[in-house]
Coordinates of N, CA and C and ligand atoms in Angstrom, one line a residue:
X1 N 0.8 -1.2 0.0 CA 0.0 0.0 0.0 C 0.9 1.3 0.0
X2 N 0.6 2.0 -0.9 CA 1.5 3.7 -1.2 C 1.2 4.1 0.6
X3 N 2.1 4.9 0.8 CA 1.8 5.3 2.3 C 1.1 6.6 1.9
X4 N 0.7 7.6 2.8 CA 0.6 8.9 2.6 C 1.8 9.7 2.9
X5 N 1.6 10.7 2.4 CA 2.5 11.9 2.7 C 4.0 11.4 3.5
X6 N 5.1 11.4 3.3 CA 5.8 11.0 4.3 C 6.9 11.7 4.5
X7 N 7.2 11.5 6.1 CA 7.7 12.1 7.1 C 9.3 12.8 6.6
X8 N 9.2 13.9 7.2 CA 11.0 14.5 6.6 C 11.8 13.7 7.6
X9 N 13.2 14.2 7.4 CA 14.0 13.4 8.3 C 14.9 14.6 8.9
X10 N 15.4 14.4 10.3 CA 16.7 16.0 9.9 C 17.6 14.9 10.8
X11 N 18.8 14.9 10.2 CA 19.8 14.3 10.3 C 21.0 15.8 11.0
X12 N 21.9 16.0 11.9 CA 22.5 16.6 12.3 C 24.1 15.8 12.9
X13 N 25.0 17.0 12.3 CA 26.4 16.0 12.7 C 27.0 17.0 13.7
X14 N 28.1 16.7 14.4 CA 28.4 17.3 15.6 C 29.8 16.8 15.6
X15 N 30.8 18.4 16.5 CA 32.3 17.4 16.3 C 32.9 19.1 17.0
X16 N 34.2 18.5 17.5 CA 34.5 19.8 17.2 C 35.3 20.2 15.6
X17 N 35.8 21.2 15.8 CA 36.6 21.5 14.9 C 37.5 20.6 14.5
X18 N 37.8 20.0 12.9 CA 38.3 19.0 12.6 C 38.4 17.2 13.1
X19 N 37.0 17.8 13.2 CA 36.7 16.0 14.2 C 36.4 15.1 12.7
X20 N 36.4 15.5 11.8 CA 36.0 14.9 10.9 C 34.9 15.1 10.0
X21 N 34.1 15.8 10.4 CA 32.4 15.7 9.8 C 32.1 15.9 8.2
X22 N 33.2 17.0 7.7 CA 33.5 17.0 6.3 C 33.1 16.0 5.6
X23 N 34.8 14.8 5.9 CA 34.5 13.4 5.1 C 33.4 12.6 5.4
X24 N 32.6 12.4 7.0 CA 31.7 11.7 7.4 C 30.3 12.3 6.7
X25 N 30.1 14.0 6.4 CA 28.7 14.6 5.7 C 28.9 13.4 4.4
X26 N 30.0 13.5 3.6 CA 30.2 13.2 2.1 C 30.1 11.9 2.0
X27 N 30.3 11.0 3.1 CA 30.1 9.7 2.8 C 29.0 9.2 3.1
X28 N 28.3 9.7 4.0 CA 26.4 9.8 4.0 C 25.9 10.4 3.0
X29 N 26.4 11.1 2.3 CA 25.8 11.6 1.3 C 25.7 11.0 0.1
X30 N 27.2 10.0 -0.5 CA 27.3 8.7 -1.0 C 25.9 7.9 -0.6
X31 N 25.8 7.6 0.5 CA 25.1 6.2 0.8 C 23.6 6.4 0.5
X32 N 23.5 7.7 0.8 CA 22.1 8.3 0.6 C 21.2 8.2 -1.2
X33 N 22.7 8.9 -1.8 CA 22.3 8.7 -3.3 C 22.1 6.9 -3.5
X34 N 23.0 6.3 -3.2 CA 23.0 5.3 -3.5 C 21.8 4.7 -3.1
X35 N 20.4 4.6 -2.4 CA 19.3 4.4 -2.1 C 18.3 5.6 -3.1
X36 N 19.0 6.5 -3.9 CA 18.0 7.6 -4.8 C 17.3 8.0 -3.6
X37 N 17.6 8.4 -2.6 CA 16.8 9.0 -1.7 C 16.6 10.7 -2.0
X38 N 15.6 11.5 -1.5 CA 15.5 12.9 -2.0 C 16.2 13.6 -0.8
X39 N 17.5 13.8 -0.6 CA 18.4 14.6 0.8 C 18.9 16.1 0.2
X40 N 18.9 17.0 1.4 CA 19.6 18.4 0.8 C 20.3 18.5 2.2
X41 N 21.5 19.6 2.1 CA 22.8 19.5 3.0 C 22.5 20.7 3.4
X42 N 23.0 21.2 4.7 CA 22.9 22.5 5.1 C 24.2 22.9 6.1
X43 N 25.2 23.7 6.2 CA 25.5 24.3 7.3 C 25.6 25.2 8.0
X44 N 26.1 25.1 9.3 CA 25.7 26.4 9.8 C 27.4 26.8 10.0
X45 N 27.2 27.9 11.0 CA 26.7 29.0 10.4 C 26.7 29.2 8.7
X46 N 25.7 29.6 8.4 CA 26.0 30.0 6.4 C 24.4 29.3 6.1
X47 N 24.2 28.7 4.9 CA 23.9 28.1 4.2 C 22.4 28.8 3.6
X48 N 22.3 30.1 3.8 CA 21.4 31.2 3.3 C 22.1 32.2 3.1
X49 N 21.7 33.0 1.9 CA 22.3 34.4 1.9 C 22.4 35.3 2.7
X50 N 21.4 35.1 3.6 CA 22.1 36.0 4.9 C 22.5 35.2 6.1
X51 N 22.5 34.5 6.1 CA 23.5 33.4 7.0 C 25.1 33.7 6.6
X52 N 25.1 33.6 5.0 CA 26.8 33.6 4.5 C 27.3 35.0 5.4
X53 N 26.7 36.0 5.4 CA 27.4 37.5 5.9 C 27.0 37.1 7.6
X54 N 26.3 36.3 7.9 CA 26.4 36.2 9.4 C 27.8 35.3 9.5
X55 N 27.7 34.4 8.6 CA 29.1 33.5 9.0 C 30.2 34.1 9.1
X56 N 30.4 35.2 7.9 CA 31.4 35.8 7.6 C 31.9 36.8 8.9
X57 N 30.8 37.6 9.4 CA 31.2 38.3 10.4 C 31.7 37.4 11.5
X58 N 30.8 36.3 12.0 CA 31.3 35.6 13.0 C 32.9 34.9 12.9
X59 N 33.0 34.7 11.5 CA 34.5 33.9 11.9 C 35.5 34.3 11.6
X60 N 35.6 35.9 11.1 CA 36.5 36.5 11.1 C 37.5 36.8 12.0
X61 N 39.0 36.2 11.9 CA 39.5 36.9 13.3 C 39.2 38.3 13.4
X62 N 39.3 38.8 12.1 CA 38.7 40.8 12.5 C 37.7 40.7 13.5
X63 N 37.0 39.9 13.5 CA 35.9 40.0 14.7 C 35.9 39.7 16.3
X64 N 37.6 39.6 16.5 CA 37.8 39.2 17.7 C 37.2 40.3 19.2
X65 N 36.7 40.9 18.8 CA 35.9 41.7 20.0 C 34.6 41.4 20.4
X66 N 34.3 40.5 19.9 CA 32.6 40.1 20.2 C 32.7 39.6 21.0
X67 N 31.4 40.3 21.7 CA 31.1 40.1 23.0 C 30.5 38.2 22.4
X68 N 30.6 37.6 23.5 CA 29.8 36.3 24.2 C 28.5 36.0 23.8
X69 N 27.5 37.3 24.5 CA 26.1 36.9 23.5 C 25.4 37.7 22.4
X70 N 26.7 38.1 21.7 CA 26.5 38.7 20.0 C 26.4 37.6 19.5
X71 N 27.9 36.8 19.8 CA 28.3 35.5 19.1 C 26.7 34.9 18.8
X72 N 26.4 34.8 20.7 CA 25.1 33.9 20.5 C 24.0 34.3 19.8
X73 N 23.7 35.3 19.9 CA 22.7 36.2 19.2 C 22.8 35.7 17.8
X74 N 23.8 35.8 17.2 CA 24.0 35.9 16.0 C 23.5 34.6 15.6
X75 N 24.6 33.3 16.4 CA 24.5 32.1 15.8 C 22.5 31.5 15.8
X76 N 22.0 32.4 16.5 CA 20.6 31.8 16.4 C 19.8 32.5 15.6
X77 N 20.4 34.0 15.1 CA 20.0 34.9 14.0 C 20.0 33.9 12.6
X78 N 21.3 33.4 12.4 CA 21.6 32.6 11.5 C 20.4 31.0 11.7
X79 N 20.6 30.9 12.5 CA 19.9 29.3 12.6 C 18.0 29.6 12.3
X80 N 17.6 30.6 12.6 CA 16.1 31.0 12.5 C 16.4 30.9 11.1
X81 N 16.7 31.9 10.6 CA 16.9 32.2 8.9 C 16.7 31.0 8.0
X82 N 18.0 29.9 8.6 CA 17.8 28.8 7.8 C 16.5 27.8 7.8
X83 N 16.1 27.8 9.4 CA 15.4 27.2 9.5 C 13.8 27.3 8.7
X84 N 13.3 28.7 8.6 CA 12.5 29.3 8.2 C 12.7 29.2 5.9
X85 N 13.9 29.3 5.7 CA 14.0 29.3 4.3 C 14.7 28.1 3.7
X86 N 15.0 27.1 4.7 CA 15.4 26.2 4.0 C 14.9 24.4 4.9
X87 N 15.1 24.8 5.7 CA 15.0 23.0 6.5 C 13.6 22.8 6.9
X88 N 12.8 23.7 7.7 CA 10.9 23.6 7.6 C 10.5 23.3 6.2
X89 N 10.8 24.0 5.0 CA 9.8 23.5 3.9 C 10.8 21.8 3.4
X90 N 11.9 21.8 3.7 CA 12.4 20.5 3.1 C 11.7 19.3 3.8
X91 N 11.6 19.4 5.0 CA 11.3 18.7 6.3 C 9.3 18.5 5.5
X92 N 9.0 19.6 5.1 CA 7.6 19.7 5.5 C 7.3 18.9 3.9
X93 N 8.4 18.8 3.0 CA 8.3 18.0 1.6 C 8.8 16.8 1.8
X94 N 8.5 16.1 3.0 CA 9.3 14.9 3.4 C 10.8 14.2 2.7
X95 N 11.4 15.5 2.6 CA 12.5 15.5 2.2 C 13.8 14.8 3.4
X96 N 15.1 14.4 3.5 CA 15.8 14.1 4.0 C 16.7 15.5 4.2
X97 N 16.6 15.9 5.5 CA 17.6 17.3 5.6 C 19.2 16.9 6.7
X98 N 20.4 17.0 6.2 CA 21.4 17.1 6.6 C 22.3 17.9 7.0
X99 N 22.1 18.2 8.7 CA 23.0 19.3 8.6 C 23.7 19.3 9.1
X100 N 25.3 20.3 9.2 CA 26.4 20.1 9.4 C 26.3 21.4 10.7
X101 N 26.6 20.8 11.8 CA 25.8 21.6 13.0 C 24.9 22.4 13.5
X102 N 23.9 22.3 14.8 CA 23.0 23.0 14.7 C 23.1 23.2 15.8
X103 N 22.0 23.4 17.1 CA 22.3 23.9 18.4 C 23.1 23.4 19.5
X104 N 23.5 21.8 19.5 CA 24.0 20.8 19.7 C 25.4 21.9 19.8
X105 N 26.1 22.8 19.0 CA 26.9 23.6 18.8 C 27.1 24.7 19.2
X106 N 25.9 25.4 19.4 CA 25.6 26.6 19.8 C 25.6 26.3 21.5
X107 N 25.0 24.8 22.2 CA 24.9 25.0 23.4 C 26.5 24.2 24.0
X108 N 27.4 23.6 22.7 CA 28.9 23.1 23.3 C 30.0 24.8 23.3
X109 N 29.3 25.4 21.9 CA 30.9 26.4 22.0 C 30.2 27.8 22.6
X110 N 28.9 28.1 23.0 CA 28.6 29.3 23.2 C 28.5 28.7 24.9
X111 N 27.7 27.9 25.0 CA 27.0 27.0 26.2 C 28.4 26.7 27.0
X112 N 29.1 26.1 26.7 CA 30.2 25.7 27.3 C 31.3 26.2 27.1
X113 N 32.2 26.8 25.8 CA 33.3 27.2 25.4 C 33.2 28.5 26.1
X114 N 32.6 29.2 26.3 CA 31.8 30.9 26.1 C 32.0 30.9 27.7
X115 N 31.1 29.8 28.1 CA 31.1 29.6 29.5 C 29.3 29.9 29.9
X116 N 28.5 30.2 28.7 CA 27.4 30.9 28.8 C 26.2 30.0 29.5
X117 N 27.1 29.2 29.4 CA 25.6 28.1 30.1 C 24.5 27.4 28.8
X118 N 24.1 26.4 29.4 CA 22.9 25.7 28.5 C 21.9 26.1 28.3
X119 N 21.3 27.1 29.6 CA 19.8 27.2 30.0 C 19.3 28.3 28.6
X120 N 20.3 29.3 28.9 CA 20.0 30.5 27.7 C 19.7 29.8 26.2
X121 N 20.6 29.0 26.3 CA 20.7 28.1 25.0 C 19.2 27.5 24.8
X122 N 18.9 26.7 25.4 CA 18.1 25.8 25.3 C 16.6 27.0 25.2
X123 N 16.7 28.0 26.2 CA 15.5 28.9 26.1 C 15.4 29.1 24.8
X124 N 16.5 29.9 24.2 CA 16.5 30.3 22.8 C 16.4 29.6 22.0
X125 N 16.6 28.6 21.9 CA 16.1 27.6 20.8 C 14.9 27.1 20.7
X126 N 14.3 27.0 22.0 CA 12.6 26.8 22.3 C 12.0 28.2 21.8
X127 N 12.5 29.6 21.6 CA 12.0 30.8 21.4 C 12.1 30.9 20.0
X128 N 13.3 30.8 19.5 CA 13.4 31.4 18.2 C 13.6 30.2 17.2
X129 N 13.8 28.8 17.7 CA 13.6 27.8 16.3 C 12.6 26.8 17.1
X130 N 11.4 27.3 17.4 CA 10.2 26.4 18.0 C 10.5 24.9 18.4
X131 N 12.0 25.2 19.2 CA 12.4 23.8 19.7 C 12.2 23.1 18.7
X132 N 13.0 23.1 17.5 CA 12.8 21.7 16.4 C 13.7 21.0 16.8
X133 N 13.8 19.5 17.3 CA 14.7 18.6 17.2 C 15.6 17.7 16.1
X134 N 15.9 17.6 15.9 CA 16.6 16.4 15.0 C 15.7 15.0 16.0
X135 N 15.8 14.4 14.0 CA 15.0 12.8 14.6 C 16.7 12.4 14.9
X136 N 18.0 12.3 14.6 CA 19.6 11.9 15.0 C 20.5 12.9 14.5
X137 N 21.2 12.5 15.8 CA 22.5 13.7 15.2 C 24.0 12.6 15.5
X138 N 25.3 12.8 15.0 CA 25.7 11.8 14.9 C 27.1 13.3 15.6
X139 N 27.4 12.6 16.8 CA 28.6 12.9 18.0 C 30.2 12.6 17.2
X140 N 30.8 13.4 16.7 CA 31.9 13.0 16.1 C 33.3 13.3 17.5
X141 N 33.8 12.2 18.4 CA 34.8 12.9 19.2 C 35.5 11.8 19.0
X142 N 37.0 12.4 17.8 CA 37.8 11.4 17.8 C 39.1 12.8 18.8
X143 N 39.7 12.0 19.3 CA 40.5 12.4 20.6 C 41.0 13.7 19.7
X144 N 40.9 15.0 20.8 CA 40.9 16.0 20.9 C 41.9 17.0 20.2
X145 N 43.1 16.2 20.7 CA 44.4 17.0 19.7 C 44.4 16.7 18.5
X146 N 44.1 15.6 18.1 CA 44.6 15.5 16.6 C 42.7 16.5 16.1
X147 N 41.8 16.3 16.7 CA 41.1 17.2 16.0 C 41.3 18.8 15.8
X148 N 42.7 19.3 16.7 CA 42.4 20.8 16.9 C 43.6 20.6 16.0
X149 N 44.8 19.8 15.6 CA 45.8 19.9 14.7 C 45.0 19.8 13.2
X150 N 44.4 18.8 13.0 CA 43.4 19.1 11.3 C 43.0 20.4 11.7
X151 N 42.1 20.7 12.3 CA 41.2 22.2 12.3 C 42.5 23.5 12.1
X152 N 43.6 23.3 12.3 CA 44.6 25.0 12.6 C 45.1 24.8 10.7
X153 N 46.0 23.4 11.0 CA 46.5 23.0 9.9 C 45.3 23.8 8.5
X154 N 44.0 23.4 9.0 CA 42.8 23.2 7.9 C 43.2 24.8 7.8
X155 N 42.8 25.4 8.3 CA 42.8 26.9 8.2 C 43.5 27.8 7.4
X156 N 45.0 27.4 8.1 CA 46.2 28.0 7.6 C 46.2 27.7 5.9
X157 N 45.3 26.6 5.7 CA 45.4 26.4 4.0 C 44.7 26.7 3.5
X158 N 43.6 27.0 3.8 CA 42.4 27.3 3.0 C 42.5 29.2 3.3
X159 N 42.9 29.6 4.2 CA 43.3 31.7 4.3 C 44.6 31.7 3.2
X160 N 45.4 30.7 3.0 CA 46.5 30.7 1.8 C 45.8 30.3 0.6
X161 N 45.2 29.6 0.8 CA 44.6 29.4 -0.6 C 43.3 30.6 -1.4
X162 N 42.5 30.7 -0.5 CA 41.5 31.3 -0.9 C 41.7 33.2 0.1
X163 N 42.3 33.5 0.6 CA 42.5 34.8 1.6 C 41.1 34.5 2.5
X164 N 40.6 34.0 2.6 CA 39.1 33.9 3.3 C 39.8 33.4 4.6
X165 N 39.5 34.0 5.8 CA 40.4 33.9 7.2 C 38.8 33.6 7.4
X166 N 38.6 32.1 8.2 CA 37.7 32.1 9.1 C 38.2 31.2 10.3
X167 N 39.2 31.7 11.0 CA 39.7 30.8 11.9 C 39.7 31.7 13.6
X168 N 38.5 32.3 13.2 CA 38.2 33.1 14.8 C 38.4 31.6 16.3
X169 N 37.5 30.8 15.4 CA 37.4 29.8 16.7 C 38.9 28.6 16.5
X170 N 39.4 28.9 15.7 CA 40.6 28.0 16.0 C 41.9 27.7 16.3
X171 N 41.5 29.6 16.7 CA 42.7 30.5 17.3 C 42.4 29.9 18.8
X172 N 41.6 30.0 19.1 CA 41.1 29.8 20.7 C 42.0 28.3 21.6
X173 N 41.9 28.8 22.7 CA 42.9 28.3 23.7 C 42.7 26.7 23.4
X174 N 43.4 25.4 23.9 CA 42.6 24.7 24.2 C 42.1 24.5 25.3
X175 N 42.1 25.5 26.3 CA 41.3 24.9 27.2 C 39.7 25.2 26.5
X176 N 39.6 26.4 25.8 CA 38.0 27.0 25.0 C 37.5 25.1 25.2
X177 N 38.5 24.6 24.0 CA 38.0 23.2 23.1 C 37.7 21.9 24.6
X178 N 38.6 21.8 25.2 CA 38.1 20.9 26.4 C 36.5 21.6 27.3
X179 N 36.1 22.8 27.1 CA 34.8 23.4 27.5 C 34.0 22.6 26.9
X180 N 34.3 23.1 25.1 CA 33.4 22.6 24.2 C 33.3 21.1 24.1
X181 N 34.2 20.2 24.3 CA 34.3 18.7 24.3 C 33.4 18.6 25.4
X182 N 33.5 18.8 27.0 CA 33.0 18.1 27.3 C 31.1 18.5 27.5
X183 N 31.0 19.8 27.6 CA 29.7 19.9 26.9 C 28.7 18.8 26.1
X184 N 29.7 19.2 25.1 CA 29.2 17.3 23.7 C 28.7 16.6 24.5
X185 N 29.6 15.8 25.4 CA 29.7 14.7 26.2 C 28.4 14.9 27.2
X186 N 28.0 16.2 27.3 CA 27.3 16.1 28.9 C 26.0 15.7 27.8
X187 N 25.7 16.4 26.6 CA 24.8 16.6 26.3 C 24.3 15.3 25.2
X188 N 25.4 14.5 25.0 CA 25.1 13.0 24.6 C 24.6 12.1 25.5
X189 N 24.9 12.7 26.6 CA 24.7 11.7 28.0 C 23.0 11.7 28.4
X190 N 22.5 13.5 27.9 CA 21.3 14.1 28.7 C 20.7 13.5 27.1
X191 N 20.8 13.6 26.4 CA 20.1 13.2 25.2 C 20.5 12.1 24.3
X192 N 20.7 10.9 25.0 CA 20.7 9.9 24.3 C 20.5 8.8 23.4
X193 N 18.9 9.1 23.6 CA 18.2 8.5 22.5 C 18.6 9.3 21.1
X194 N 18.2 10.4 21.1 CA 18.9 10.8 19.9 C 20.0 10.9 19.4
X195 N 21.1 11.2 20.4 CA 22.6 11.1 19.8 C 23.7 10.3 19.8
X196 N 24.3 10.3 18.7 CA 24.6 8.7 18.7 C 26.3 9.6 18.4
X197 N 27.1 8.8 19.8 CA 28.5 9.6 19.8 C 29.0 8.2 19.3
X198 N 30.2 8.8 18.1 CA 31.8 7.7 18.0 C 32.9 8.2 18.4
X199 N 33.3 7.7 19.6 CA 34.4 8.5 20.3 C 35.4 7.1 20.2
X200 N 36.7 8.3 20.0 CA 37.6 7.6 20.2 C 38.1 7.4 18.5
X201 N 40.1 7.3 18.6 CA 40.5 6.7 17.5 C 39.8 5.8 16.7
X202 N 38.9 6.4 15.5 CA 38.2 5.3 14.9 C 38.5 5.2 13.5
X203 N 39.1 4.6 12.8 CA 38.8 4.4 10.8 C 37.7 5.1 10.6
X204 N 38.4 5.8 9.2 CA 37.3 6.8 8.8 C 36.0 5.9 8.5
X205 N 36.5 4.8 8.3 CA 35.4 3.8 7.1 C 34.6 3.4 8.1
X206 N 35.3 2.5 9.1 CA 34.4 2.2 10.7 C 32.9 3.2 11.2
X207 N 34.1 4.3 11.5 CA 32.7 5.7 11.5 C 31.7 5.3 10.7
X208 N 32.1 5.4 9.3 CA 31.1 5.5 8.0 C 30.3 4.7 8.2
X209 N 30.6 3.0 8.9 CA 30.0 1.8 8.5 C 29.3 2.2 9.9
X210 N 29.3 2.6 10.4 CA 28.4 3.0 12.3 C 27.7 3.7 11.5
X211 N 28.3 5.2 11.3 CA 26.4 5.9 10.7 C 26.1 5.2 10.0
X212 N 26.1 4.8 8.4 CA 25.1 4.1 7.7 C 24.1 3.2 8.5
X213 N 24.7 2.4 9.3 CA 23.6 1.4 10.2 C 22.8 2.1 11.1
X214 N 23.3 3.2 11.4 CA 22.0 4.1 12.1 C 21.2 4.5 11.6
X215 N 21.8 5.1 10.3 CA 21.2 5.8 9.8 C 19.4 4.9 9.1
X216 N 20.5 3.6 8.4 CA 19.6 2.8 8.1 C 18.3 2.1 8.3
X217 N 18.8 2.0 10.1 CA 17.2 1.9 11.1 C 16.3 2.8 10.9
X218 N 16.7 4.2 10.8 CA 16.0 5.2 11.0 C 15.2 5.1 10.0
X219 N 16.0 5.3 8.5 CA 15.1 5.6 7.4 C 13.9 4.4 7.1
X220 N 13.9 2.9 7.6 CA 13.1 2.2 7.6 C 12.2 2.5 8.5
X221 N 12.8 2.8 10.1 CA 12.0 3.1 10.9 C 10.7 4.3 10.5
X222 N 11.4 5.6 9.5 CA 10.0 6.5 9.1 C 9.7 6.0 7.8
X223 N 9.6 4.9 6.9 CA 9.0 4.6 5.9 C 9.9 5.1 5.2
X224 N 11.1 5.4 4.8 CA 12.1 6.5 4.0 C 12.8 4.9 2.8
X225 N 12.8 3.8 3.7 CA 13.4 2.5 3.0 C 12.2 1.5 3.2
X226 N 11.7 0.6 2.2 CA 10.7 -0.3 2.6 C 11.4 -1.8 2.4
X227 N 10.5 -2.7 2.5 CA 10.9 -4.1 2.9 C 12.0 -4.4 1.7
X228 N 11.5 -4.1 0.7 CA 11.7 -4.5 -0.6 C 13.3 -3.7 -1.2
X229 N 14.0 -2.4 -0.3 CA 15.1 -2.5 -1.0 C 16.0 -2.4 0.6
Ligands
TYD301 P1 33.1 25.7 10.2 O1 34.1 26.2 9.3 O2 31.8 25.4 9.7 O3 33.8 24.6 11.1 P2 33.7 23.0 10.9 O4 34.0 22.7 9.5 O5 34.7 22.5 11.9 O6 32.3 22.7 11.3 O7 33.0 26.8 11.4 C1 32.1 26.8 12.2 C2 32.6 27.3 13.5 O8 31.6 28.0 14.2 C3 33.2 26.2 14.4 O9 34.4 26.6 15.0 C4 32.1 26.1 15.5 C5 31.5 27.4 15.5 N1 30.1 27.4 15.9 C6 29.7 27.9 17.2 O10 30.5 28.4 17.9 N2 28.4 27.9 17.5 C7 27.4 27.4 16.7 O11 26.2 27.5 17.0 C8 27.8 26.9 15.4 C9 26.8 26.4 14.5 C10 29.1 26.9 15.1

């Protein structure tokens, strides 16, 4: 029997800087075509035209004077935007939505890095993105140093390559990043059912073969995959 109308998906990835999520978005994105599934990708900050000038201000080191809750301000300026012109109507065309962090982010590097707390967080996202959840988000914490060495390294070559400096947050201390780590951690712990962390030294491929099998449940679980493929 054809089902009716069916259900969007919002898929969310989480990491810190250089944890991976790049290669992990693209190899779900692989797996996805490879089922002809209907998916669209989003990140944040950016992925609307005025998101791009919100990202831009926020990650400029030029913008090293921002106060605490501009940052925040902003990052949920940005997250309303998208949410409102890109991920509600994808979601609401039972489309598959992918995004490459969302408040999971805002309540580790504002929430915790910042020092700002969760509560603000969590209010504001019940205020200004009607508390939308992710049906999964997928915890990327492969051990700490080598993610802050990809992330500086990452930087230094893409401001030489392209002049585009967006390395506000990866100038920051590490103690900023052990804030933001363990945040993740608290907030994998408080939200479990939904988030599914791979911690620890893992093969890119390993990773890959863990999400797809999550992922896989899920999309059967909302009708997204049927008996038959
Ligand atoms: P980006 O280049 O997208 O980093 P990555 O590829 O590692 O995801 O930069 C996003 C930066 O913004 C990253 O350092 C995390 C930070 N950020 C926040 O501090 N709060 C947020 O709510 C979001 C979405 C990102």
């Amino acid at each position: 029997m054809q089902s009716a109308q069916k259900q969007g998906l919002f898929l969310t990835f989480e990491g810190l800087d250089g944890s991976g999520k790049t290669t992990q978005l693209r190899l779900l994105g692989e797996f996805l075509d490879s089922w002809n599934l209907p998916w669209i990708s989003v990140r944040q900050p950016g992925g609307t035209s005025i998101g791009d000038k919100i990202r831009a201000l926020l990650l400029d080191s030029k913008s090293a004077g921002m106060a605490p809750m501009t940052e925040l301000a902003m990052m949920f300026a940005d997250r309303a935007q998208v949410i409102q012109e890109i991920i509600a109507p994808a979601l609401a065309a039972g489309k598959i939505v992918v995004c490459d962090r969302f408040t999971d982010s805002t309540e580790a590097y504002q929430g915790g890095g910042r020092q700002l707390g969760s509560e603000i967080v969590l209010d504001l996202h019940s205020r200004l993105c009607g508390n939308l959840q992710p049906d999964l988000t997928i915890l990327l914490l492969p051990p700490i140093e080598k993610s802050l060495a990809r992330a500086r390294r990452r930087n230094t070559t893409t401001q030489a390559q392209t002049g585009r400096d967006e390395g506000r947050f990866e100038a920051e201390q590490d103690a900023f990043f052990r804030r933001v780590e363990a945040k993740f951690r608290e907030i994998a712990h408080r939200e479990h059912f939904r988030v599914e962390s791979l911690d620890g030294d893992l093969h890119i491929s390993e990773v890959a073969a863990r999400i797809q099998k999550r992922v896989e449940l899920l999309l059967r679980e909302k009708g997204h995959l049927s008996q038959g493929n």
